[in-house]
mmCIF file of C-alpha atoms and ligand atoms in Angstrom:
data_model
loop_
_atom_site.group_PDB
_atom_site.id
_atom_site.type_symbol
_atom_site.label_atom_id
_atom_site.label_comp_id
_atom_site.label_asym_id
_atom_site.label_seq_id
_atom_site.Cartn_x
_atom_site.Cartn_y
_atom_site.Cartn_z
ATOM 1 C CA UNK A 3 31.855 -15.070 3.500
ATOM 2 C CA UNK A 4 31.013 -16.736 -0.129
ATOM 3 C CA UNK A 5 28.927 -14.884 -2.048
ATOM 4 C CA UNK A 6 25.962 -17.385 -1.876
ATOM 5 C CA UNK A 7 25.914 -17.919 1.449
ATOM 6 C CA UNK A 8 25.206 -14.214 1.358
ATOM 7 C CA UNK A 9 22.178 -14.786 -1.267
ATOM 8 C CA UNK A 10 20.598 -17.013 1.205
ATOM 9 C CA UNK A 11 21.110 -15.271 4.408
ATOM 10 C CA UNK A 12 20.412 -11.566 5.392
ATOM 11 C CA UNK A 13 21.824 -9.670 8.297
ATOM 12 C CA UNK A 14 20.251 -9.996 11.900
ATOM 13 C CA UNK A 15 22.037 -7.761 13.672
ATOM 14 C CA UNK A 16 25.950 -6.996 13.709
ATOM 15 C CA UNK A 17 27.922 -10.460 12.923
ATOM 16 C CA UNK A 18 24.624 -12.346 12.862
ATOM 17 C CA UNK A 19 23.448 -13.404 9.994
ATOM 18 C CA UNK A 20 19.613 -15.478 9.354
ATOM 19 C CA UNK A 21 19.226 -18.308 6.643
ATOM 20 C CA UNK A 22 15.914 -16.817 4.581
ATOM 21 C CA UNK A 23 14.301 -19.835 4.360
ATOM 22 C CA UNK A 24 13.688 -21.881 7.540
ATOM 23 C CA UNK A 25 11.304 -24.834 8.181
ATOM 24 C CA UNK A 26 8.285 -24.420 10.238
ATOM 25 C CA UNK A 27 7.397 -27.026 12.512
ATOM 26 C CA UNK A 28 3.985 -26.375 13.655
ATOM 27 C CA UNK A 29 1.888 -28.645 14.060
ATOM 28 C CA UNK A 30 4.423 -31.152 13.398
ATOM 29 C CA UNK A 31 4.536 -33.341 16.628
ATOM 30 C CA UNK A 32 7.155 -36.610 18.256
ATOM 31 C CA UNK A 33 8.361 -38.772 15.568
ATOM 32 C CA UNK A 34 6.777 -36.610 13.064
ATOM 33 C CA UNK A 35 8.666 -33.787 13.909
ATOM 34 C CA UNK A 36 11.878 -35.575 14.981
ATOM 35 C CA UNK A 37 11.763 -37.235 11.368
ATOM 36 C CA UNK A 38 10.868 -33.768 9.256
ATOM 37 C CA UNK A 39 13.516 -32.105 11.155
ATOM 38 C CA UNK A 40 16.484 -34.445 10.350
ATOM 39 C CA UNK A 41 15.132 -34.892 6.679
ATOM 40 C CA UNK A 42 15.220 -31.126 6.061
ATOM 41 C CA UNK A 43 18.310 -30.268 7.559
ATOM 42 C CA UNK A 44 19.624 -33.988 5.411
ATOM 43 C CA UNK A 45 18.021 -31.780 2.643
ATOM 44 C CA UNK A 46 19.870 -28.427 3.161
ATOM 45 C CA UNK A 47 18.018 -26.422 5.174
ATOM 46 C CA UNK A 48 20.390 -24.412 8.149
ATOM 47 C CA UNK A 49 17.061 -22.524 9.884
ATOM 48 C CA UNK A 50 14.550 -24.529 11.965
ATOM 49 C CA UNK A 51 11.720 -22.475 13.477
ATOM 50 C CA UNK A 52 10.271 -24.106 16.976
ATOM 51 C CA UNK A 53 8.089 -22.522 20.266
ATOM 52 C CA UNK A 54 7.017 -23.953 23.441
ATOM 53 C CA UNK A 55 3.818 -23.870 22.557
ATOM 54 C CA UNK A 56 4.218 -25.995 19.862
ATOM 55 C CA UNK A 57 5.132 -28.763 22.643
ATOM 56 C CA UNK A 58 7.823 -30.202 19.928
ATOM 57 C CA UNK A 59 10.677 -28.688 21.276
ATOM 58 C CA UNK A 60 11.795 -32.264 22.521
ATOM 59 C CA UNK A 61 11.386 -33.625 19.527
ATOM 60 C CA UNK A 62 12.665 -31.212 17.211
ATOM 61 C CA UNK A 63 16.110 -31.399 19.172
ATOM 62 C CA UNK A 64 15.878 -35.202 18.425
ATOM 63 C CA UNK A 65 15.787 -34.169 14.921
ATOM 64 C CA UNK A 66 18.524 -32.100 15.060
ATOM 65 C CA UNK A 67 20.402 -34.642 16.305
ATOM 66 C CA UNK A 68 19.807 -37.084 14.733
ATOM 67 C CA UNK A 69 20.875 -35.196 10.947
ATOM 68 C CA UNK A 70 24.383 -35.177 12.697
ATOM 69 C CA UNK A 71 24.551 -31.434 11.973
ATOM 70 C CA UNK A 72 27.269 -29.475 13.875
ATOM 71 C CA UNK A 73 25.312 -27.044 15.911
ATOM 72 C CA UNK A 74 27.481 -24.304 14.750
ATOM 73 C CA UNK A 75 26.022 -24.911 11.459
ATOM 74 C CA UNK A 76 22.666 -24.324 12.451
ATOM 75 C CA UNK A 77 20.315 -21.413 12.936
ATOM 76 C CA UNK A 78 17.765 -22.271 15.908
ATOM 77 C CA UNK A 79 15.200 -20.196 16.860
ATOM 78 C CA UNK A 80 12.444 -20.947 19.409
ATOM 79 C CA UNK A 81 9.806 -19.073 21.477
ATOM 80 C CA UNK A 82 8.246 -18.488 25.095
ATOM 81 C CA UNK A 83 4.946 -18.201 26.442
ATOM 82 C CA UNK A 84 3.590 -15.281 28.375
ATOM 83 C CA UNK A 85 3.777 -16.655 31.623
ATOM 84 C CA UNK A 86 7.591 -15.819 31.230
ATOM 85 C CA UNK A 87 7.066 -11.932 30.877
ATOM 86 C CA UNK A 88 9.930 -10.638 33.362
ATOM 87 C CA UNK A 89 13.123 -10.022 33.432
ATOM 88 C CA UNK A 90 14.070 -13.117 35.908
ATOM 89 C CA UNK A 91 11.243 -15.355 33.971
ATOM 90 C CA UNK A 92 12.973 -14.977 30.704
ATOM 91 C CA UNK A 93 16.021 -16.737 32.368
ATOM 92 C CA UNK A 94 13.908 -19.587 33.657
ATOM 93 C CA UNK A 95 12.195 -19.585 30.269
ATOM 94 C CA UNK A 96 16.087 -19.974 28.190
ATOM 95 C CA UNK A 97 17.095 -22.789 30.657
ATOM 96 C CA UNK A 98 13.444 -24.889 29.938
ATOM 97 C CA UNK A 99 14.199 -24.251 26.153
ATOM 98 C CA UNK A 100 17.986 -25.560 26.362
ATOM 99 C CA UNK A 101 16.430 -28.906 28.807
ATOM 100 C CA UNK A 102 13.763 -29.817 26.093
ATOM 101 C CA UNK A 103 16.007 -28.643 22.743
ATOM 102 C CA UNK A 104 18.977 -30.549 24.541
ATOM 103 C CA UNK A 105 21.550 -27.390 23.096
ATOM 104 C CA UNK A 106 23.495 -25.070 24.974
ATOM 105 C CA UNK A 107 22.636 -21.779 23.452
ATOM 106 C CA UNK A 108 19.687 -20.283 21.287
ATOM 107 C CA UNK A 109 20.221 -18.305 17.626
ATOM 108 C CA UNK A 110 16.788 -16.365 18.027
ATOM 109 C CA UNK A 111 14.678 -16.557 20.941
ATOM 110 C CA UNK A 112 11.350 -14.250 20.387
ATOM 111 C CA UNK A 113 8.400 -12.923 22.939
ATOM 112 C CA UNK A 114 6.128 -15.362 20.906
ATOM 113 C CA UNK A 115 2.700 -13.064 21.692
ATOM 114 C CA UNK A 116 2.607 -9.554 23.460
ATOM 115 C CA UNK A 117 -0.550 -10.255 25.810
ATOM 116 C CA UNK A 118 -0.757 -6.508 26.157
ATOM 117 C CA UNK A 119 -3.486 -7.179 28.872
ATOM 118 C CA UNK A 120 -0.676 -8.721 30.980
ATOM 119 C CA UNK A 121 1.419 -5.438 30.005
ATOM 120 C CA UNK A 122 4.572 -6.880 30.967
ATOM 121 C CA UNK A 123 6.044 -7.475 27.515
ATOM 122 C CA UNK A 124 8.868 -4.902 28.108
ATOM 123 C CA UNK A 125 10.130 -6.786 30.316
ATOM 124 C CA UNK A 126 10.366 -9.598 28.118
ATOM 125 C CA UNK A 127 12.517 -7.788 25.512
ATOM 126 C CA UNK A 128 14.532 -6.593 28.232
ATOM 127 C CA UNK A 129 15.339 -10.062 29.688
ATOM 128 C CA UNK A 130 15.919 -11.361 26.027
ATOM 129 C CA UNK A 131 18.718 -8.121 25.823
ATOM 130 C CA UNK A 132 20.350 -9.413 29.237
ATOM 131 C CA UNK A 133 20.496 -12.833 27.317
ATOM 132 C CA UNK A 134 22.331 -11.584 24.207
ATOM 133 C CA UNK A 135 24.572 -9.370 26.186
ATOM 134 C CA UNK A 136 25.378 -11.986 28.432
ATOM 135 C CA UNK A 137 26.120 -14.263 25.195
ATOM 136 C CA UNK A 138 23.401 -16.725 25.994
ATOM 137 C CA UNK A 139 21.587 -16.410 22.725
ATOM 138 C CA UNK A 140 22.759 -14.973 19.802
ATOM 139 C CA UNK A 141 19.479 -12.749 18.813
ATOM 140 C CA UNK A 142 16.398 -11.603 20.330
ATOM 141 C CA UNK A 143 12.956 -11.072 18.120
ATOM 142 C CA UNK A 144 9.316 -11.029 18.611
ATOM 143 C CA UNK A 145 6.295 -12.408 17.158
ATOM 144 C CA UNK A 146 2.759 -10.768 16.613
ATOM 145 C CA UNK A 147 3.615 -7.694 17.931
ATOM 146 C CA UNK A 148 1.460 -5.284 16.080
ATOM 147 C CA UNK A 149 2.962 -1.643 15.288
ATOM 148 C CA UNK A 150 0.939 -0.272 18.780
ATOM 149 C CA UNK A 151 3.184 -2.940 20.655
ATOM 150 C CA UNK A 152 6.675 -2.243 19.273
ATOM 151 C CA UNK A 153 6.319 1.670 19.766
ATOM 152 C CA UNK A 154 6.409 0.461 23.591
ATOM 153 C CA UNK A 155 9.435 -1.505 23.422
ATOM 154 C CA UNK A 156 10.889 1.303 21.586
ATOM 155 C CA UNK A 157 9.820 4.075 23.917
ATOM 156 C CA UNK A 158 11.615 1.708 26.349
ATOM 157 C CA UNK A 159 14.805 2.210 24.492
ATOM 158 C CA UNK A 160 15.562 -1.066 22.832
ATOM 159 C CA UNK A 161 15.643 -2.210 18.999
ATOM 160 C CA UNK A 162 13.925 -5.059 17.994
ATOM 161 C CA UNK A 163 15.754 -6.545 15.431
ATOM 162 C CA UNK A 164 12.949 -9.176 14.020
ATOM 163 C CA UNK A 165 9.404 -9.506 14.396
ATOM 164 C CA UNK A 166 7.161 -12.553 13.347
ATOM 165 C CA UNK A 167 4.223 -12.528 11.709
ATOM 166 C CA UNK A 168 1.544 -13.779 9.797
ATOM 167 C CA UNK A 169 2.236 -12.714 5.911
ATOM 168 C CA UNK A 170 1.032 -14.123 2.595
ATOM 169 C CA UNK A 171 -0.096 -12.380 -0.159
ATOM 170 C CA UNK A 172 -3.725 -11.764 0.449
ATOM 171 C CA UNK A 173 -2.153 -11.017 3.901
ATOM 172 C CA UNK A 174 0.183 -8.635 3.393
ATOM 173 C CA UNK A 175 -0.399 -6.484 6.182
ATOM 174 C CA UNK A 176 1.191 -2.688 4.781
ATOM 175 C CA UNK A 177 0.753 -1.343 7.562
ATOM 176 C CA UNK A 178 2.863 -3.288 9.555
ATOM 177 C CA UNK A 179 5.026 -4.001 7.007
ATOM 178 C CA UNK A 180 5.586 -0.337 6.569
ATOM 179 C CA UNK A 181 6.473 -0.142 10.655
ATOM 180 C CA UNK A 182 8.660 -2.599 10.372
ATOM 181 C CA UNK A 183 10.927 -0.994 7.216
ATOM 182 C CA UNK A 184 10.749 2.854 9.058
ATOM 183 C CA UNK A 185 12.186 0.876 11.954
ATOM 184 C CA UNK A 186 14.932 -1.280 10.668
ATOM 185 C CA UNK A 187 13.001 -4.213 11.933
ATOM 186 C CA UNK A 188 13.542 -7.228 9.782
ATOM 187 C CA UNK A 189 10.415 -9.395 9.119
ATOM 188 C CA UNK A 190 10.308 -13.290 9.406
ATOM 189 C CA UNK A 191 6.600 -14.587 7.466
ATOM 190 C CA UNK A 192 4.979 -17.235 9.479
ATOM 191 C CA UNK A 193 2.328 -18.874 6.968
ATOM 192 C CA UNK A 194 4.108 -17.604 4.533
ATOM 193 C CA UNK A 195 2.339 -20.185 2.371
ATOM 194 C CA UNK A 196 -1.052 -19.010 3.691
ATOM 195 C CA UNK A 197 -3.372 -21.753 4.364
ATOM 196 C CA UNK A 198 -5.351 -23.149 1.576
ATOM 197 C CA UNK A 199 -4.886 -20.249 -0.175
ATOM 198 C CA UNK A 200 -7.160 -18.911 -3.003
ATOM 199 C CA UNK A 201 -3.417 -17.178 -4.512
ATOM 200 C CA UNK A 202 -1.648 -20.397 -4.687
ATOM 201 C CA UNK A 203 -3.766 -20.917 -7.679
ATOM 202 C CA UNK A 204 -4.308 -17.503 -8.784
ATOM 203 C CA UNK A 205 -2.484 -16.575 -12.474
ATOM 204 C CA UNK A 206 -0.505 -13.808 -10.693
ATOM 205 C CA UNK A 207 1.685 -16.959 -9.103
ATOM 206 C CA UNK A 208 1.037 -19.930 -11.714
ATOM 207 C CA UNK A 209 2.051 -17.391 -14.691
ATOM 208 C CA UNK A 210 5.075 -16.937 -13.199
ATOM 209 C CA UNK A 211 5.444 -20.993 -12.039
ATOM 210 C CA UNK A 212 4.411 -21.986 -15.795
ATOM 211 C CA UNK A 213 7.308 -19.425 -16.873
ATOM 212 C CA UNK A 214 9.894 -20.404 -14.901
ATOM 213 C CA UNK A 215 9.073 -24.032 -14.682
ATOM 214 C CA UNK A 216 8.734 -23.596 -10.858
ATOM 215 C CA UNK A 217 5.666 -24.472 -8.344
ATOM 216 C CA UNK A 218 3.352 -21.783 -7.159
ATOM 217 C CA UNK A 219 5.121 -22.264 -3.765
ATOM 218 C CA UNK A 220 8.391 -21.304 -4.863
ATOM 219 C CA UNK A 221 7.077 -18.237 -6.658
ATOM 220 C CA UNK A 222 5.397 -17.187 -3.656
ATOM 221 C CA UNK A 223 8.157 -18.165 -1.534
ATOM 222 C CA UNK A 224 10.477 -15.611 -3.843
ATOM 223 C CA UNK A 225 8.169 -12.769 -3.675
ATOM 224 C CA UNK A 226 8.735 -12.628 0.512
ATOM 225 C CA UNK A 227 12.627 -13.199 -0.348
ATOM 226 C CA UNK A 228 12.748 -10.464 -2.857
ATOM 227 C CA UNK A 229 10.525 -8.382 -0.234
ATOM 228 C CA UNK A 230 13.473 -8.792 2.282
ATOM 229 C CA UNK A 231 11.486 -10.970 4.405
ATOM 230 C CA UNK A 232 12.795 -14.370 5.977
ATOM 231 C CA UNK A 233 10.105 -17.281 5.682
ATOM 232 C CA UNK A 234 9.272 -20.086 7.237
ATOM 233 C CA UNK A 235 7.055 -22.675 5.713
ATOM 234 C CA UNK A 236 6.442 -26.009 7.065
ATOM 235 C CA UNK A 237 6.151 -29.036 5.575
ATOM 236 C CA UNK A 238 7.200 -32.775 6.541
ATOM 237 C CA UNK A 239 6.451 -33.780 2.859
ATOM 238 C CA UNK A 240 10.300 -34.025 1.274
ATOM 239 C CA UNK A 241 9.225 -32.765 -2.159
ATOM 240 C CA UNK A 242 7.911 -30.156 -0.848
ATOM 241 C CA UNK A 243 10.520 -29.310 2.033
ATOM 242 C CA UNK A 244 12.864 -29.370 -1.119
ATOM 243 C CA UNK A 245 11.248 -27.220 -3.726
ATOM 244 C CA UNK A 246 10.820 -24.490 -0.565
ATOM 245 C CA UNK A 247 14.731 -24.756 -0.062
ATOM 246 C CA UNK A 248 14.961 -24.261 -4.016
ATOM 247 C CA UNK A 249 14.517 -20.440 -4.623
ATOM 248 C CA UNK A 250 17.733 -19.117 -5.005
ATOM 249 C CA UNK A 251 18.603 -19.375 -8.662
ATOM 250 C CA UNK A 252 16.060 -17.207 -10.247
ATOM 251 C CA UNK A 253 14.160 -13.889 -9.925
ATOM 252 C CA UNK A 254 11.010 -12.404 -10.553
ATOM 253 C CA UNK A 255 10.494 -9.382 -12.489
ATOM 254 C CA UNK A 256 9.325 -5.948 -10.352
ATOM 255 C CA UNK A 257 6.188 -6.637 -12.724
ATOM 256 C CA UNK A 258 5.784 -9.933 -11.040
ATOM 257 C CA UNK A 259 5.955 -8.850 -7.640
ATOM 258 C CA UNK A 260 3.452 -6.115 -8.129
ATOM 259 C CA UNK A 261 1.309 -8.393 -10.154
ATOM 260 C CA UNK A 262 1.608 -10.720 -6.276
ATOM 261 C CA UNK A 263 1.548 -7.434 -4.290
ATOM 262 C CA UNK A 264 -1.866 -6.829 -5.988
ATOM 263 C CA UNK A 265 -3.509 -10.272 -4.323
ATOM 264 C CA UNK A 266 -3.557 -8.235 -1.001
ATOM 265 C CA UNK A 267 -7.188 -8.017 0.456
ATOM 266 C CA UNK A 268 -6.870 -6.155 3.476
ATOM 267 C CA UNK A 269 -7.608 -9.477 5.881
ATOM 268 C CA UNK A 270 -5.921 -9.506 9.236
ATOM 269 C CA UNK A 271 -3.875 -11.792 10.616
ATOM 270 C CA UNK A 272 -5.642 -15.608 11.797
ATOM 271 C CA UNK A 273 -4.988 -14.734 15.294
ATOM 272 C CA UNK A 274 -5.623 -10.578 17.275
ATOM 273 C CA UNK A 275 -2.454 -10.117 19.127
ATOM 274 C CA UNK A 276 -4.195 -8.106 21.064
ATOM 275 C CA UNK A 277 -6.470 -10.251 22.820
ATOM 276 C CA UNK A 278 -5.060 -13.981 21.560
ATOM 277 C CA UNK A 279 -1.667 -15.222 23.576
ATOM 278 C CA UNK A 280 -0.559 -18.346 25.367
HETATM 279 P P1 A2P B 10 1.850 -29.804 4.148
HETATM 280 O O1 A2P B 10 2.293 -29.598 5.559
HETATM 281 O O2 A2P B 10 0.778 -30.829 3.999
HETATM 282 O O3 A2P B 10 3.002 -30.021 3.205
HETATM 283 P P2 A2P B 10 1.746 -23.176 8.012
HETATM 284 O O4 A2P B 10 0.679 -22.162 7.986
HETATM 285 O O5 A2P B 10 1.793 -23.906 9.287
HETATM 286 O O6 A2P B 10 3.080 -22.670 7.557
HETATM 287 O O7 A2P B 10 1.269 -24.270 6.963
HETATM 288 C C1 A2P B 10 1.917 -24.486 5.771
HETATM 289 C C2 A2P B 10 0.920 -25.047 4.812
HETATM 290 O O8 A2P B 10 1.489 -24.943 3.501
HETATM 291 C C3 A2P B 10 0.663 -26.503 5.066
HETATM 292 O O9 A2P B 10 -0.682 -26.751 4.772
HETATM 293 C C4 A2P B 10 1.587 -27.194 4.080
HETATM 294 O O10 A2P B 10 1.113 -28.443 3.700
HETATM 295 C C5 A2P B 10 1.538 -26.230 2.924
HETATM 296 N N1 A2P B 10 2.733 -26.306 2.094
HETATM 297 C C6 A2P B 10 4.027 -26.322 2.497
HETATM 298 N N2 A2P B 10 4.854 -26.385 1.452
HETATM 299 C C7 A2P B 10 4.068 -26.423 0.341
HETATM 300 C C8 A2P B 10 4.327 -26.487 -1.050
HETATM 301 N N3 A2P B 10 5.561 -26.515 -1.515
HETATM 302 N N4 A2P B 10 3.255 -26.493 -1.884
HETATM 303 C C9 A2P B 10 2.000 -26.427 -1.410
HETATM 304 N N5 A2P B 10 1.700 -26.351 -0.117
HETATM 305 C C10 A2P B 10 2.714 -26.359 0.757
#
């Protein structure tokens, strides 16, 4: 393995290693996401982040695709709905993904919301195991699962390797955050951009981008690398899909990161995990 491969990847679980920076593709939809997918990938990036909810599953594979990419050479990860929470529905789940992704096997396939109402969740994780062990996929994750959810899937006796969630850096979450690092669980940031975020202008990020001669993105992108946390913005826009790619070849000071770590403001996530799903 070359050393910056390494830099740009961190370990998933044994022999499987994640690409840090991946491209969202929510709410990107047909052409639009067929044509972000293959000019990202064009422009570098190895980790595309899809759901069926997102209903661009299709379209992302079209994208995929069409960049010419050896699948080998790419990190895919998708997601299933609740109505898949068993061990057998899990299975049916996997095939749907392959159909609409037109691939043959998954990198990371992830419980995308607990729906703790439903309570069947467990059984998710466990039907995502029988995948891995059975070489289907190569990784199983979740998404949204607050700290009160994963205890359960650990009390069941499985590791969850990744969870996803909603992290920026007036959303920082400690708490779960700190769940996730007392449990080995690596942590992918969905939003990591937030959403018309007061900190993307904030001199805690644009002292930094003035600095370094980088955007306010790309700082904040950095802090959740330098965190340990794998993030996946989206953007169709190529400038931007680029400059997200682009934060490998510097490093912010500890001062820095505190100075970002500070922006916290104790907001949940958009979305309560336990009461939102689909
Ligand atoms: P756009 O898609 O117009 O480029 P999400 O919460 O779904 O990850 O949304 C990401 C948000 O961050 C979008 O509004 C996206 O805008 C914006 N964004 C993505 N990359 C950048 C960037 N480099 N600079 C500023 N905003 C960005």
């Amino acid at each position: 393995m070359n050393g910056s491969k390494d830099m740009t990847t961190a370990e998933l679980t044994s022999g499987v290693r994640i690409p840090l920076i991946g491209l969202g593709t929510w709410p990107l939809a047909g052409e639009d996401a067929s044509a972000a997918v293959a000019q990202a990938i064009e422009g570098g990036y190895r980790h595309i982040d899809t759901a069926e909810n997102y209903a661009n599953e299709a379209a992302v594979g079209e994208g995929i695709r069409r960049s010419g990419i050896e699948r080998s050479q790419l990190f895919l990860t998708t997601k299933f709905n609740s109505e898949w929470h068993s061990k057998d529905g899990v299975l049916e789940a996997f095939g749907h993904a392959l159909k609409r992704l037109r691939t043959d096997y998954l990198d990371l396939f992830l419980v995308h919301w607990p729906n703790p109402a439903q309570g069947q969740f467990v059984d998710a994780c466990e039907g995502l195991q029988r995948l891995v062990d059975d070489g289907a996929i190569r990784a199983w994750g979740v998404s949204n699962f607050m700290p009160a959810h994963l205890r359960i899937v650990h009390g069941a006796g499985l590791r969850v390797p990744l969870n996803q969630v909603q992290i920026d850096p007036e959303h920082g979450q400690p708490g779960q955050l700190a769940y996730h690092r007392d449990h080995g669980i690596l942590t992918a940031a969905y939003s990591p951009l937030g959403r018309n975020g007061a900190f993307l202008s904030h001199p805690a990020v644009t002292g930094p981008a003035r600095e370094l001669d980088k955007t306010p993105a790309q700082i904040v992108l950095r802090w959740h690398i330098q965190h340990g946390r794998v993030a996946v913005p989206k953007s169709a826009n190529h400038q931007r899909q680029r400059e997200n790619l682009d934060v490998f070849s510097f490093v912010l000071t500890q001062g820095q990161l505190d100075a970002i770590d500070a922006l916290e403001t104790g907001a949940p996530p958009r979305l309560d995990s336990d009461t939102y799903f689909h």
